[in-house]
Amino acid sequence: DTEVTQTPKHLVMGMTNKKSLKCEQHMGHRAMYWYKQKAKKPPELMFVYSYEKLSINESVPSRFSPECPNSSLLNLHLHALQPEDSALYLCASSLPTNEQFFGPGTRLTVL
Amino acid sequence: GENVEQHPSTLSVQEGDSAVIKCTYSDSASNYFPWYKQELGKRPQLIIDIRSNVGEKKDQRIAVTLNKTAKHFSLHITETQPEDSAVYFCAASTLPSGTYKYIFGTGTRLKVLA
């Protein structure tokens, strides 16, 4: 398996909802990432997990809560989001010595 | 902090012509430079990468050059086709990675006119 998968593809949520995004890879990669991408902008790093430990948090608001249950799975828990949080959320994975692979993303709309 | 500048922000070329996109990085420790192509509504896809121990790498119509002294690297696409139309992002990182951080350029929207 040479892919990063993400679910759901699309998500619409209200500002009081709680939802989760899921990412999975079976390439044996030990680093997993969450990025946020707004239209016409580059991916913006949110979190990095290295060997299942959080290694980078780019000062992301606490309404975003990452979780890495095991080396293949990465979740992003969402709570009390704002409309400006609407974006494409990309997961990626990599080995320490190799390129980063992106998942297809979750298109999130916050009403 | 580290940053990557990318130019131009938009580029229109006639089908069959060449396209060149340039990036400049600030962190002298960077040694890995990937290029991603992102079509509308899709994920960024790695199209070519280069490590700092080589100056040029080619894959069919795509090539990347690196000037470590000037901290520049460039993407060259020859014989452009309409399907090359997309947004291209350069990035810089340090591998083996301690921080796992990739710094992305701001993107170039390439339009290939038929």
Tab-separated table of C-alpha atoms in Angstrom:
chain	number	residue	atom	x	y	z
A	1	ASP	CA	0.000	0.000	0.000
A	2	THR	CA	1.623	3.252	-1.161
A	3	GLU	CA	-1.063	5.717	-0.235
A	4	VAL	CA	-2.183	8.058	2.482
A	5	THR	CA	-5.954	7.928	2.924
A	6	GLN	CA	-8.192	10.466	4.627
A	7	THR	CA	-11.812	10.412	5.736
A	8	PRO	CA	-14.205	12.045	5.311
A	9	LYS	CA	-13.682	13.734	1.931
A	10	HIS	CA	-16.058	16.535	2.819
A	11	LEU	CA	-17.316	17.767	6.182
A	12	VAL	CA	-19.808	20.485	7.034
A	13	MET	CA	-20.126	21.378	10.694
A	14	GLY	CA	-21.634	24.038	12.893
A	15	MET	CA	-19.597	26.084	15.339
A	16	THR	CA	-20.852	24.042	18.299
A	17	ASN	CA	-20.228	20.615	16.776
A	18	LYS	CA	-17.482	18.143	17.604
A	19	LYS	CA	-16.067	16.135	14.721
A	20	SER	CA	-12.909	14.237	13.858
A	21	LEU	CA	-10.775	13.856	10.751
A	22	LYS	CA	-8.968	10.583	10.179
A	23	CYS	CA	-5.761	9.773	8.317
A	24	GLU	CA	-4.182	6.384	7.676
A	25	GLN	CA	-1.013	5.092	6.038
A	26	HIS	CA	0.517	1.630	5.804
A	27	MET	CA	3.873	2.557	4.306
A	28	GLY	CA	5.752	2.233	7.588
A	29	HIS	CA	6.272	5.984	7.755
A	30	ARG	CA	7.117	7.211	11.233
A	31	ALA	CA	6.313	10.896	10.743
A	32	MET	CA	2.757	12.094	10.171
A	33	TYR	CA	1.604	15.635	9.575
A	34	TRP	CA	-1.491	17.804	9.557
A	35	TYR	CA	-1.594	20.780	7.217
A	36	LYS	CA	-4.279	23.401	6.613
A	37	GLN	CA	-4.594	24.811	3.104
A	38	LYS	CA	-6.633	27.829	2.108
A	39	ALA	CA	-7.476	28.525	-1.524
A	40	LYS	CA	-4.506	29.683	-3.614
A	41	LYS	CA	-2.118	29.319	-0.667
A	42	PRO	CA	0.567	26.759	0.195
A	43	PRO	CA	-0.069	24.075	2.809
A	44	GLU	CA	0.379	25.530	6.286
A	45	LEU	CA	1.887	23.156	8.840
A	46	MET	CA	-0.219	22.538	11.953
A	47	PHE	CA	1.201	19.468	13.718
A	48	VAL	CA	3.882	16.825	13.276
A	49	TYR	CA	4.005	13.450	15.007
A	50	SER	CA	7.304	11.632	15.039
A	51	TYR	CA	7.266	8.016	16.248
A	52	GLU	CA	3.785	8.626	17.656
A	53	LYS	CA	4.893	11.596	19.756
A	54	LEU	CA	3.886	15.179	19.037
A	55	SER	CA	7.061	16.902	17.880
A	56	ILE	CA	5.735	20.122	16.350
A	57	ASN	CA	2.697	22.232	17.218
A	58	GLU	CA	2.750	25.420	15.164
A	59	SER	CA	0.848	27.442	17.779
A	60	VAL	CA	-2.444	25.988	16.621
A	61	PRO	CA	-5.579	27.025	18.605
A	62	SER	CA	-6.759	24.452	21.127
A	63	ARG	CA	-10.008	23.933	19.212
A	64	PHE	CA	-7.844	21.633	17.046
A	65	SER	CA	-6.629	18.579	18.948
A	66	PRO	CA	-4.387	15.999	17.263
A	67	GLU	CA	-4.066	12.367	18.266
A	68	CYS	CA	-1.803	9.570	17.045
A	69	PRO	CA	-3.223	6.262	18.365
A	70	ASN	CA	-0.581	4.177	16.560
A	71	SER	CA	2.062	4.442	13.870
A	72	SER	CA	-0.485	4.123	11.044
A	73	LEU	CA	-3.252	6.402	12.259
A	74	LEU	CA	-3.566	10.128	12.812
A	75	ASN	CA	-6.681	11.947	13.948
A	76	LEU	CA	-7.601	15.596	14.198
A	77	HIS	CA	-10.386	16.361	16.660
A	78	LEU	CA	-12.355	19.526	15.991
A	79	HIS	CA	-14.449	21.439	18.504
A	80	ALA	CA	-15.993	24.915	18.541
A	81	LEU	CA	-14.502	25.872	15.192
A	82	GLN	CA	-14.919	29.252	13.536
A	83	PRO	CA	-15.990	29.953	9.933
A	84	GLU	CA	-12.414	31.053	9.156
A	85	ASP	CA	-11.296	27.487	9.915
A	86	SER	CA	-12.973	26.375	6.697
A	87	ALA	CA	-10.199	24.976	4.494
A	88	LEU	CA	-8.718	21.836	2.978
A	89	TYR	CA	-7.067	19.751	5.702
A	90	LEU	CA	-4.246	17.629	4.390
A	91	CYS	CA	-2.543	14.746	6.109
A	92	ALA	CA	0.938	13.649	5.041
A	93	SER	CA	3.487	11.046	6.050
A	94	SER	CA	7.179	10.461	5.516
A	95	LEU	CA	10.267	8.562	6.554
A	96	PRO	CA	13.114	10.591	8.111
A	97	THR	CA	15.176	10.243	4.941
A	98	ASN	CA	12.557	10.439	2.235
A	99	GLU	CA	9.879	12.505	0.626
A	100	GLN	CA	6.546	13.424	2.121
A	101	PHE	CA	3.345	11.933	0.680
A	102	PHE	CA	0.034	13.746	0.954
A	103	GLY	CA	-3.434	12.340	1.417
A	104	PRO	CA	-6.352	13.612	-0.710
A	105	GLY	CA	-7.533	15.960	2.016
A	106	THR	CA	-10.781	16.726	3.815
A	107	ARG	CA	-12.680	19.782	2.595
A	108	LEU	CA	-14.054	21.340	5.794
A	109	THR	CA	-16.806	23.944	5.867
A	110	VAL	CA	-17.729	25.582	9.177
A	111	LEU	CA	-21.121	27.288	9.218
B	1	GLY	CA	12.881	32.337	10.652
B	2	GLU	CA	13.290	30.019	7.676
B	3	ASN	CA	11.429	30.936	4.525
B	4	VAL	CA	11.245	30.032	0.845
B	5	GLU	CA	10.495	32.677	-1.788
B	6	GLN	CA	8.941	31.530	-5.056
B	7	HIS	CA	8.600	33.408	-8.352
B	8	PRO	CA	6.636	34.073	-10.422
B	9	SER	CA	3.238	33.788	-8.761
B	10	THR	CA	1.561	33.235	-12.138
B	11	LEU	CA	3.015	32.066	-15.430
B	12	SER	CA	1.309	31.684	-18.800
B	13	VAL	CA	3.076	29.901	-21.641
B	14	GLN	CA	2.090	28.643	-25.055
B	15	GLU	CA	1.821	24.908	-25.484
B	16	GLY	CA	5.205	23.516	-26.454
B	17	ASP	CA	7.175	26.326	-24.833
B	18	SER	CA	9.293	25.949	-21.688
B	19	ALA	CA	8.379	27.129	-18.194
B	20	VAL	CA	10.779	28.018	-15.402
B	21	ILE	CA	9.870	28.563	-11.756
B	22	LYS	CA	12.451	29.794	-9.264
B	23	CYS	CA	12.793	29.439	-5.494
B	24	THR	CA	15.209	30.890	-2.971
B	25	TYR	CA	15.639	29.459	0.520
B	26	SER	CA	17.074	31.038	3.630
B	27	ASP	CA	18.169	28.128	5.853
B	28	SER	CA	21.663	27.005	4.852
B	29	ALA	CA	21.054	23.660	6.613
B	30	SER	CA	18.360	22.757	4.044
B	31	ASN	CA	19.477	19.816	1.913
B	32	TYR	CA	16.292	18.446	0.351
B	33	PHE	CA	14.181	20.332	-2.179
B	34	PRO	CA	10.953	18.764	-3.491
B	35	TRP	CA	8.558	20.194	-6.058
B	36	TYR	CA	4.843	19.520	-5.827
B	37	LYS	CA	2.126	19.885	-8.456
B	38	GLN	CA	-1.385	20.553	-7.226
B	39	GLU	CA	-4.354	20.418	-9.567
B	40	LEU	CA	-7.588	22.104	-8.572
B	41	GLY	CA	-9.280	20.253	-5.717
B	42	LYS	CA	-6.564	17.601	-5.512
B	43	ARG	CA	-3.659	16.787	-3.222
B	44	PRO	CA	-0.117	18.106	-3.779
B	45	GLN	CA	1.802	15.448	-5.699
B	46	LEU	CA	5.577	15.157	-5.678
B	47	ILE	CA	6.858	15.530	-9.238
B	48	ILE	CA	10.606	15.774	-8.708
B	49	ASP	CA	13.067	16.398	-5.899
B	50	ILE	CA	16.748	17.137	-5.503
B	51	ARG	CA	19.221	16.695	-2.694
B	52	SER	CA	22.076	19.069	-2.008
B	53	ASN	CA	24.771	16.647	-3.140
B	54	VAL	CA	23.718	17.057	-6.802
B	55	GLY	CA	23.321	20.135	-8.973
B	56	GLU	CA	20.722	18.902	-11.447
B	57	LYS	CA	18.165	16.143	-11.829
B	58	LYS	CA	16.010	15.327	-14.836
B	59	ASP	CA	12.914	13.208	-15.353
B	60	GLN	CA	11.596	13.287	-18.925
B	61	ARG	CA	10.260	16.829	-19.525
B	62	ILE	CA	10.939	18.006	-15.974
B	63	ALA	CA	14.260	19.076	-14.503
B	64	VAL	CA	15.375	20.728	-11.289
B	65	THR	CA	18.607	22.648	-10.780
B	66	LEU	CA	20.190	23.634	-7.477
B	67	ASN	CA	22.732	26.350	-6.714
B	68	LYS	CA	23.729	25.821	-3.082
B	69	THR	CA	25.987	28.859	-2.954
B	70	ALA	CA	23.211	31.200	-4.028
B	71	LYS	CA	20.517	29.152	-2.204
B	72	HIS	CA	18.475	28.967	-5.399
B	73	PHE	CA	16.680	26.059	-6.991
B	74	SER	CA	14.538	26.031	-10.113
B	75	LEU	CA	11.971	23.844	-11.856
B	76	HIS	CA	12.185	23.579	-15.635
B	77	ILE	CA	9.347	22.111	-17.704
B	78	THR	CA	10.027	21.663	-21.419
B	79	GLU	CA	7.518	21.062	-24.228
B	80	THR	CA	4.658	22.133	-21.982
B	81	GLN	CA	1.245	20.543	-22.444
B	82	PRO	CA	-2.222	21.696	-21.300
B	83	GLU	CA	-2.193	18.999	-18.593
B	84	ASP	CA	0.820	20.747	-17.019
B	85	SER	CA	-1.561	23.545	-15.987
B	86	ALA	CA	-1.673	23.515	-12.177
B	87	VAL	CA	-0.200	25.219	-9.114
B	88	TYR	CA	3.403	24.288	-8.403
B	89	PHE	CA	4.953	24.546	-4.935
B	90	CYS	CA	8.614	24.305	-4.070
B	91	ALA	CA	9.720	23.320	-0.577
B	92	ALA	CA	12.882	22.998	1.492
B	93	SER	CA	13.698	20.607	4.288
B	94	THR	CA	16.591	18.984	6.091
B	95	LEU	CA	16.979	15.195	5.778
B	96	PRO	CA	17.534	12.954	7.692
B	97	SER	CA	14.927	14.898	9.492
B	98	GLY	CA	15.103	15.934	13.077
B	99	THR	CA	12.300	18.471	12.899
B	100	TYR	CA	10.326	16.963	9.991
B	101	LYS	CA	9.616	20.506	8.897
B	102	TYR	CA	9.010	21.377	5.249
B	103	ILE	CA	8.992	25.073	4.350
B	104	PHE	CA	6.813	25.721	1.313
B	105	GLY	CA	7.069	28.473	-1.258
B	106	THR	CA	3.990	30.566	-2.003
B	107	GLY	CA	3.140	28.716	-5.217
B	108	THR	CA	3.126	29.403	-8.953
B	109	ARG	CA	-0.029	29.094	-11.008
B	110	LEU	CA	1.039	27.764	-14.410
B	111	LYS	CA	-1.322	28.086	-17.361
B	112	VAL	CA	-0.434	26.338	-20.584
B	113	LEU	CA	-2.361	27.871	-23.468
B	114	ALA	CA	-3.349	25.551	-26.289
